[in-house]
Amino acid sequence: CPSGPANIMHVHGLDDGTVPMAGRRLGGGFKQGDVMRGLAVWRAVDRCGTAEPEIEPARDDLTCRRWVGCGSGRELRLCLHGGGHELKPAWIAGAFAFVRRVAGR
């Protein structure tokens, strides 16, 4: 992507049937992408190397993996929950807190 490195927080359900973690075939020959393969692309763009992510204690039904110390100075977070294609208010609040923190506000 020409936009370069980015701070990313992605929340995803392990039982999401609408956008499965491994992706899926759609009509017309299209395929939804694999979440972990997509994250690997961002890890490369952000120059996060091969180090394992920090695993944060579960909070608000989310367990987050956090890559810090990336060569770009950016942060990647993958937060997983056991549910499907859903979004809880606490997760939205957490995403806003993430954006404020990485934006320096």
Short mmCIF file of N, CA, C and O in Angstrom, two decimals:
data_model
loop_
_atom_site.label_atom_id
_atom_site.label_comp_id
_atom_site.label_asym_id
_atom_site.label_seq_id
_atom_site.Cartn_x
_atom_site.Cartn_y
_atom_site.Cartn_z
N CYS A 1 0.84 -1.19 0.00
CA CYS A 1 0.00 0.00 0.00
C CYS A 1 0.88 1.24 0.00
O CYS A 1 1.83 1.32 0.77
N PRO A 2 0.55 2.19 -0.81
CA PRO A 2 1.37 3.40 -0.87
C PRO A 2 1.29 4.24 0.40
O PRO A 2 2.09 5.13 0.60
N SER A 3 0.33 3.96 1.28
CA SER A 3 0.18 4.79 2.48
C SER A 3 1.27 4.53 3.51
O SER A 3 1.48 5.34 4.38
N GLY A 4 1.94 3.39 3.43
CA GLY A 4 3.04 3.11 4.34
C GLY A 4 2.59 2.59 5.69
O GLY A 4 1.46 2.16 5.85
N PRO A 5 3.47 2.63 6.69
CA PRO A 5 3.18 2.08 8.00
C PRO A 5 1.95 2.73 8.64
O PRO A 5 1.63 3.88 8.37
N ALA A 6 1.30 1.96 9.52
CA ALA A 6 0.10 2.46 10.20
C ALA A 6 -0.04 1.83 11.57
O ALA A 6 0.46 0.72 11.80
N ASN A 7 -0.68 2.52 12.49
CA ASN A 7 -1.11 1.95 13.75
C ASN A 7 -2.44 1.26 13.48
O ASN A 7 -3.34 1.86 12.89
N ILE A 8 -2.56 0.01 13.88
CA ILE A 8 -3.77 -0.75 13.60
C ILE A 8 -4.22 -1.50 14.84
O ILE A 8 -3.42 -2.14 15.52
N MET A 9 -5.52 -1.43 15.11
CA MET A 9 -6.16 -2.27 16.10
C MET A 9 -7.30 -2.99 15.39
O MET A 9 -8.21 -2.35 14.86
N HIS A 10 -7.23 -4.32 15.37
CA HIS A 10 -8.25 -5.11 14.69
C HIS A 10 -8.93 -6.00 15.72
O HIS A 10 -8.26 -6.72 16.47
N VAL A 11 -10.26 -5.96 15.78
CA VAL A 11 -11.06 -6.80 16.67
C VAL A 11 -11.79 -7.81 15.81
O VAL A 11 -12.41 -7.45 14.80
N HIS A 12 -11.70 -9.10 16.21
CA HIS A 12 -12.30 -10.14 15.38
C HIS A 12 -12.80 -11.29 16.24
O HIS A 12 -12.16 -11.66 17.22
N GLY A 13 -13.93 -11.86 15.84
CA GLY A 13 -14.50 -13.02 16.53
C GLY A 13 -13.99 -14.33 15.96
O GLY A 13 -13.94 -14.51 14.74
N LEU A 14 -13.61 -15.23 16.85
CA LEU A 14 -13.10 -16.53 16.40
C LEU A 14 -14.18 -17.38 15.73
O LEU A 14 -13.87 -18.25 14.92
N ASP A 15 -15.45 -17.13 16.04
CA ASP A 15 -16.56 -17.86 15.43
C ASP A 15 -17.33 -17.01 14.44
O ASP A 15 -18.52 -17.22 14.21
N ASP A 16 -16.67 -16.04 13.84
CA ASP A 16 -17.31 -15.14 12.88
C ASP A 16 -17.62 -15.90 11.59
O ASP A 16 -16.71 -16.32 10.87
N GLY A 17 -18.89 -16.08 11.29
CA GLY A 17 -19.29 -16.75 10.06
C GLY A 17 -19.44 -15.79 8.89
O GLY A 17 -19.49 -16.21 7.74
N THR A 18 -19.53 -14.49 9.17
CA THR A 18 -19.66 -13.49 8.11
C THR A 18 -18.30 -13.19 7.49
O THR A 18 -18.16 -13.11 6.27
N VAL A 19 -17.29 -13.00 8.34
CA VAL A 19 -15.91 -12.79 7.89
C VAL A 19 -15.04 -13.76 8.71
O VAL A 19 -14.47 -13.37 9.72
N PRO A 20 -14.97 -15.02 8.29
CA PRO A 20 -14.18 -16.00 9.04
C PRO A 20 -12.70 -15.63 9.11
O PRO A 20 -12.17 -14.98 8.20
N MET A 21 -12.05 -16.05 10.18
CA MET A 21 -10.62 -15.77 10.34
C MET A 21 -9.81 -16.23 9.12
O MET A 21 -8.88 -15.54 8.70
N ALA A 22 -10.15 -17.37 8.57
CA ALA A 22 -9.40 -17.92 7.42
C ALA A 22 -9.92 -17.40 6.09
O ALA A 22 -9.43 -17.81 5.04
N GLY A 23 -10.88 -16.49 6.11
CA GLY A 23 -11.47 -15.99 4.87
C GLY A 23 -12.44 -17.02 4.29
O GLY A 23 -12.70 -18.06 4.90
N ARG A 24 -13.02 -16.71 3.14
CA ARG A 24 -13.94 -17.64 2.48
C ARG A 24 -14.17 -17.21 1.05
O ARG A 24 -13.96 -16.05 0.69
N ARG A 25 -14.61 -18.14 0.24
CA ARG A 25 -14.95 -17.84 -1.15
C ARG A 25 -16.31 -17.17 -1.20
O ARG A 25 -17.22 -17.54 -0.47
N LEU A 26 -16.43 -16.17 -2.05
CA LEU A 26 -17.68 -15.47 -2.27
C LEU A 26 -18.10 -15.66 -3.72
O LEU A 26 -17.30 -16.12 -4.54
N GLY A 27 -19.30 -15.27 -4.06
CA GLY A 27 -19.76 -15.36 -5.44
C GLY A 27 -18.90 -14.52 -6.37
O GLY A 27 -18.25 -13.56 -5.95
N GLY A 28 -18.88 -14.90 -7.63
CA GLY A 28 -18.15 -14.14 -8.63
C GLY A 28 -16.64 -14.35 -8.58
O GLY A 28 -15.89 -13.58 -9.14
N GLY A 29 -16.19 -15.40 -7.86
CA GLY A 29 -14.76 -15.69 -7.81
C GLY A 29 -13.99 -14.87 -6.80
O GLY A 29 -12.76 -14.92 -6.76
N PHE A 30 -14.67 -14.08 -5.99
CA PHE A 30 -13.99 -13.27 -4.98
C PHE A 30 -13.73 -14.10 -3.73
O PHE A 30 -14.39 -15.09 -3.47
N LYS A 31 -12.75 -13.67 -2.93
CA LYS A 31 -12.43 -14.35 -1.69
C LYS A 31 -12.14 -13.31 -0.61
O LYS A 31 -11.40 -12.37 -0.85
N GLN A 32 -12.79 -13.50 0.54
CA GLN A 32 -12.44 -12.68 1.68
C GLN A 32 -11.07 -13.12 2.15
O GLN A 32 -10.76 -14.30 2.13
N GLY A 33 -10.26 -12.19 2.59
CA GLY A 33 -8.91 -12.51 2.99
C GLY A 33 -8.81 -13.20 4.33
O GLY A 33 -9.71 -13.14 5.17
N ASP A 34 -7.70 -13.86 4.53
CA ASP A 34 -7.35 -14.51 5.79
C ASP A 34 -6.82 -13.43 6.73
O ASP A 34 -5.90 -12.68 6.39
N VAL A 35 -7.40 -13.33 7.92
CA VAL A 35 -7.04 -12.26 8.87
C VAL A 35 -5.55 -12.31 9.23
O VAL A 35 -4.87 -11.29 9.24
N MET A 36 -5.04 -13.50 9.51
CA MET A 36 -3.64 -13.61 9.93
C MET A 36 -2.68 -13.29 8.77
O MET A 36 -1.63 -12.70 9.00
N ARG A 37 -3.05 -13.66 7.55
CA ARG A 37 -2.20 -13.30 6.41
C ARG A 37 -2.21 -11.80 6.18
O ARG A 37 -1.18 -11.20 5.87
N GLY A 38 -3.35 -11.17 6.37
CA GLY A 38 -3.44 -9.71 6.25
C GLY A 38 -2.60 -9.02 7.31
O GLY A 38 -1.89 -8.05 7.04
N LEU A 39 -2.64 -9.54 8.53
CA LEU A 39 -1.84 -8.98 9.61
C LEU A 39 -0.35 -9.16 9.32
O LEU A 39 0.45 -8.27 9.62
N ALA A 40 0.02 -10.27 8.70
CA ALA A 40 1.42 -10.49 8.34
C ALA A 40 1.92 -9.42 7.36
O ALA A 40 3.06 -8.98 7.43
N VAL A 41 1.04 -8.99 6.46
CA VAL A 41 1.40 -7.92 5.53
C VAL A 41 1.69 -6.64 6.31
O VAL A 41 2.70 -5.97 6.08
N TRP A 42 0.82 -6.30 7.26
CA TRP A 42 1.04 -5.08 8.05
C TRP A 42 2.27 -5.20 8.93
O TRP A 42 2.99 -4.22 9.15
N ARG A 43 2.54 -6.40 9.45
CA ARG A 43 3.76 -6.59 10.24
C ARG A 43 4.99 -6.32 9.39
O ARG A 43 5.96 -5.74 9.87
N ALA A 44 4.95 -6.73 8.13
CA ALA A 44 6.08 -6.47 7.22
C ALA A 44 6.19 -4.98 6.91
O ALA A 44 7.28 -4.40 6.95
N VAL A 45 5.06 -4.34 6.59
CA VAL A 45 5.06 -2.91 6.26
C VAL A 45 5.56 -2.09 7.45
O VAL A 45 6.32 -1.13 7.29
N ASP A 46 5.14 -2.47 8.66
CA ASP A 46 5.54 -1.75 9.86
C ASP A 46 6.90 -2.19 10.40
O ASP A 46 7.36 -1.69 11.42
N ARG A 47 7.53 -3.15 9.71
CA ARG A 47 8.85 -3.67 10.09
C ARG A 47 8.86 -4.17 11.54
O ARG A 47 9.70 -3.78 12.35
N CYS A 48 7.90 -5.06 11.84
CA CYS A 48 7.79 -5.60 13.19
C CYS A 48 8.67 -6.82 13.42
O CYS A 48 8.75 -7.31 14.54
N GLY A 49 9.31 -7.34 12.40
CA GLY A 49 10.20 -8.48 12.56
C GLY A 49 9.46 -9.75 12.90
O GLY A 49 8.26 -9.87 12.68
N THR A 50 10.18 -10.70 13.44
CA THR A 50 9.60 -12.01 13.73
C THR A 50 9.32 -12.23 15.20
O THR A 50 8.91 -13.31 15.60
N ALA A 51 9.55 -11.21 16.01
CA ALA A 51 9.32 -11.35 17.46
C ALA A 51 7.86 -11.68 17.75
O ALA A 51 6.96 -11.20 17.07
N GLU A 52 7.67 -12.51 18.76
CA GLU A 52 6.30 -12.85 19.18
C GLU A 52 5.65 -11.61 19.81
O GLU A 52 6.33 -10.81 20.46
N PRO A 53 4.35 -11.48 19.65
CA PRO A 53 3.67 -10.32 20.25
C PRO A 53 3.51 -10.48 21.75
O PRO A 53 3.57 -11.59 22.28
N GLU A 54 3.29 -9.36 22.42
CA GLU A 54 2.90 -9.39 23.83
C GLU A 54 1.45 -9.84 23.87
O GLU A 54 0.65 -9.44 23.02
N ILE A 55 1.10 -10.69 24.83
CA ILE A 55 -0.29 -11.10 25.01
C ILE A 55 -0.81 -10.38 26.25
O ILE A 55 -0.24 -10.50 27.34
N GLU A 56 -1.83 -9.60 26.07
CA GLU A 56 -2.40 -8.84 27.17
C GLU A 56 -3.45 -9.68 27.89
O GLU A 56 -4.14 -10.48 27.26
N PRO A 57 -3.61 -9.50 29.18
CA PRO A 57 -4.67 -10.22 29.91
C PRO A 57 -6.04 -9.90 29.30
O PRO A 57 -6.27 -8.78 28.84
N ALA A 58 -6.92 -10.88 29.30
CA ALA A 58 -8.26 -10.69 28.74
C ALA A 58 -8.97 -9.55 29.46
O ALA A 58 -8.88 -9.41 30.68
N ARG A 59 -9.65 -8.74 28.67
CA ARG A 59 -10.41 -7.61 29.22
C ARG A 59 -11.61 -7.38 28.32
O ARG A 59 -11.47 -7.35 27.09
N ASP A 60 -12.78 -7.23 28.90
CA ASP A 60 -14.02 -7.01 28.14
C ASP A 60 -14.23 -8.11 27.09
O ASP A 60 -14.63 -7.84 25.97
N ASP A 61 -13.90 -9.35 27.45
CA ASP A 61 -14.04 -10.52 26.58
C ASP A 61 -13.07 -10.53 25.41
O ASP A 61 -13.24 -11.30 24.47
N LEU A 62 -12.06 -9.68 25.42
CA LEU A 62 -11.05 -9.63 24.35
C LEU A 62 -9.70 -10.07 24.89
O LEU A 62 -9.30 -9.68 25.98
N THR A 63 -8.99 -10.85 24.11
CA THR A 63 -7.59 -11.15 24.36
C THR A 63 -6.80 -10.54 23.22
O THR A 63 -7.05 -10.86 22.05
N CYS A 64 -5.88 -9.65 23.55
CA CYS A 64 -5.18 -8.90 22.50
C CYS A 64 -3.72 -9.30 22.41
O CYS A 64 -3.04 -9.49 23.42
N ARG A 65 -3.25 -9.42 21.18
CA ARG A 65 -1.83 -9.58 20.87
C ARG A 65 -1.36 -8.20 20.43
O ARG A 65 -2.03 -7.53 19.65
N ARG A 66 -0.18 -7.81 20.91
CA ARG A 66 0.31 -6.45 20.65
C ARG A 66 1.75 -6.51 20.17
O ARG A 66 2.61 -7.05 20.86
N TRP A 67 1.97 -5.98 18.99
CA TRP A 67 3.34 -5.88 18.45
C TRP A 67 3.80 -4.44 18.66
O TRP A 67 3.21 -3.50 18.15
N VAL A 68 4.84 -4.29 19.46
CA VAL A 68 5.43 -2.97 19.70
C VAL A 68 6.91 -3.07 19.35
O VAL A 68 7.45 -4.15 19.15
N GLY A 69 7.57 -1.96 19.26
CA GLY A 69 8.98 -1.98 18.90
C GLY A 69 9.20 -2.23 17.43
O GLY A 69 10.28 -2.64 17.02
N CYS A 70 8.18 -2.00 16.64
CA CYS A 70 8.32 -2.17 15.19
C CYS A 70 9.24 -1.08 14.65
O CYS A 70 9.29 0.03 15.19
N GLY A 71 9.98 -1.39 13.61
CA GLY A 71 10.93 -0.44 13.03
C GLY A 71 10.29 0.85 12.58
O GLY A 71 10.96 1.89 12.51
N SER A 72 9.00 0.82 12.29
CA SER A 72 8.29 2.01 11.84
C SER A 72 7.90 2.92 12.99
O SER A 72 7.47 4.05 12.78
N GLY A 73 7.99 2.39 14.23
CA GLY A 73 7.52 3.14 15.39
C GLY A 73 6.02 3.01 15.59
O GLY A 73 5.45 3.64 16.49
N ARG A 74 5.37 2.20 14.78
CA ARG A 74 3.92 2.01 14.87
C ARG A 74 3.60 0.81 15.74
O ARG A 74 4.47 0.03 16.10
N GLU A 75 2.31 0.64 16.05
CA GLU A 75 1.85 -0.46 16.89
C GLU A 75 0.73 -1.21 16.19
O GLU A 75 -0.16 -0.60 15.60
N LEU A 76 0.79 -2.53 16.28
CA LEU A 76 -0.27 -3.38 15.74
C LEU A 76 -0.90 -4.15 16.88
O LEU A 76 -0.20 -4.66 17.75
N ARG A 77 -2.23 -4.23 16.87
CA ARG A 77 -2.96 -4.99 17.89
C ARG A 77 -3.99 -5.87 17.19
O ARG A 77 -4.74 -5.39 16.34
N LEU A 78 -4.05 -7.12 17.59
CA LEU A 78 -5.09 -8.04 17.14
C LEU A 78 -5.83 -8.51 18.39
O LEU A 78 -5.23 -9.17 19.25
N CYS A 79 -7.09 -8.15 18.51
CA CYS A 79 -7.89 -8.49 19.68
C CYS A 79 -8.97 -9.48 19.26
O CYS A 79 -9.78 -9.18 18.38
N LEU A 80 -8.96 -10.64 19.89
CA LEU A 80 -9.88 -11.72 19.53
C LEU A 80 -10.87 -11.98 20.65
O LEU A 80 -10.56 -11.83 21.82
N HIS A 81 -12.06 -12.39 20.25
CA HIS A 81 -13.09 -12.82 21.20
C HIS A 81 -13.71 -14.11 20.68
O HIS A 81 -13.53 -14.47 19.52
N GLY A 82 -14.40 -14.80 21.54
CA GLY A 82 -14.95 -16.11 21.19
C GLY A 82 -16.26 -16.08 20.43
O GLY A 82 -16.78 -17.12 20.06
N GLY A 83 -16.77 -14.91 20.15
CA GLY A 83 -18.06 -14.78 19.49
C GLY A 83 -17.97 -14.70 17.98
O GLY A 83 -16.96 -15.05 17.37
N GLY A 84 -19.07 -14.20 17.41
CA GLY A 84 -19.17 -14.10 15.96
C GLY A 84 -18.92 -12.68 15.47
O GLY A 84 -18.05 -11.98 15.96
N HIS A 85 -19.74 -12.27 14.49
CA HIS A 85 -19.60 -10.98 13.83
C HIS A 85 -20.37 -9.95 14.67
O HIS A 85 -21.52 -9.66 14.40
N GLU A 86 -19.71 -9.44 15.71
CA GLU A 86 -20.38 -8.54 16.64
C GLU A 86 -19.41 -7.49 17.14
O GLU A 86 -18.20 -7.63 17.00
N LEU A 87 -19.96 -6.45 17.71
CA LEU A 87 -19.16 -5.36 18.23
C LEU A 87 -19.84 -4.84 19.49
O LEU A 87 -21.00 -4.45 19.46
N LYS A 88 -19.13 -4.84 20.59
CA LYS A 88 -19.69 -4.39 21.87
C LYS A 88 -19.23 -2.95 22.15
O LYS A 88 -18.14 -2.55 21.75
N PRO A 89 -20.06 -2.19 22.86
CA PRO A 89 -19.70 -0.79 23.17
C PRO A 89 -18.34 -0.66 23.86
O PRO A 89 -17.60 0.28 23.56
N ALA A 90 -17.99 -1.57 24.75
CA ALA A 90 -16.69 -1.48 25.44
C ALA A 90 -15.54 -1.60 24.45
O ALA A 90 -14.49 -0.99 24.65
N TRP A 91 -15.73 -2.38 23.39
CA TRP A 91 -14.67 -2.54 22.39
C TRP A 91 -14.50 -1.26 21.58
O TRP A 91 -13.39 -0.89 21.20
N ILE A 92 -15.61 -0.59 21.31
CA ILE A 92 -15.54 0.69 20.59
C ILE A 92 -14.81 1.71 21.45
O ILE A 92 -13.94 2.44 20.96
N ALA A 93 -15.14 1.75 22.73
CA ALA A 93 -14.45 2.67 23.65
C ALA A 93 -12.96 2.36 23.69
O ALA A 93 -12.12 3.27 23.71
N GLY A 94 -12.60 1.07 23.71
CA GLY A 94 -11.20 0.67 23.70
C GLY A 94 -10.49 1.10 22.43
O GLY A 94 -9.32 1.51 22.46
N ALA A 95 -11.20 1.02 21.30
CA ALA A 95 -10.61 1.45 20.03
C ALA A 95 -10.36 2.96 20.03
O ALA A 95 -9.32 3.42 19.55
N PHE A 96 -11.30 3.73 20.56
CA PHE A 96 -11.09 5.18 20.65
C PHE A 96 -9.92 5.50 21.56
O PHE A 96 -9.12 6.39 21.26
N ALA A 97 -9.77 4.78 22.66
CA ALA A 97 -8.63 4.99 23.56
C ALA A 97 -7.33 4.68 22.85
O ALA A 97 -6.33 5.40 23.00
N PHE A 98 -7.31 3.62 22.03
CA PHE A 98 -6.13 3.26 21.24
C PHE A 98 -5.77 4.40 20.29
O PHE A 98 -4.62 4.82 20.21
N VAL A 99 -6.76 4.91 19.56
CA VAL A 99 -6.52 5.99 18.60
C VAL A 99 -5.99 7.23 19.31
O VAL A 99 -5.02 7.85 18.86
N ARG A 100 -6.59 7.59 20.44
CA ARG A 100 -6.10 8.76 21.19
C ARG A 100 -4.66 8.55 21.64
O ARG A 100 -3.84 9.46 21.56
N ARG A 101 -4.35 7.34 22.12
CA ARG A 101 -3.00 7.08 22.62
C ARG A 101 -1.97 7.14 21.51
O ARG A 101 -0.95 7.79 21.65
N VAL A 102 -2.24 6.48 20.38
CA VAL A 102 -1.23 6.47 19.31
C VAL A 102 -1.12 7.81 18.59
O VAL A 102 -0.11 8.11 17.98
N ALA A 103 -2.18 8.62 18.71
CA ALA A 103 -2.15 9.95 18.12
C ALA A 103 -1.50 10.96 19.06
O ALA A 103 -1.33 12.12 18.69
N GLY A 104 -1.19 10.52 20.30
CA GLY A 104 -0.55 11.40 21.26
C GLY A 104 -1.49 12.37 21.93
O GLY A 104 -1.09 13.42 22.39
N ARG A 105 -2.76 12.01 22.00
CA ARG A 105 -3.75 12.91 22.63
C ARG A 105 -4.20 12.38 23.95
O ARG A 105 -4.35 11.30 24.26
#
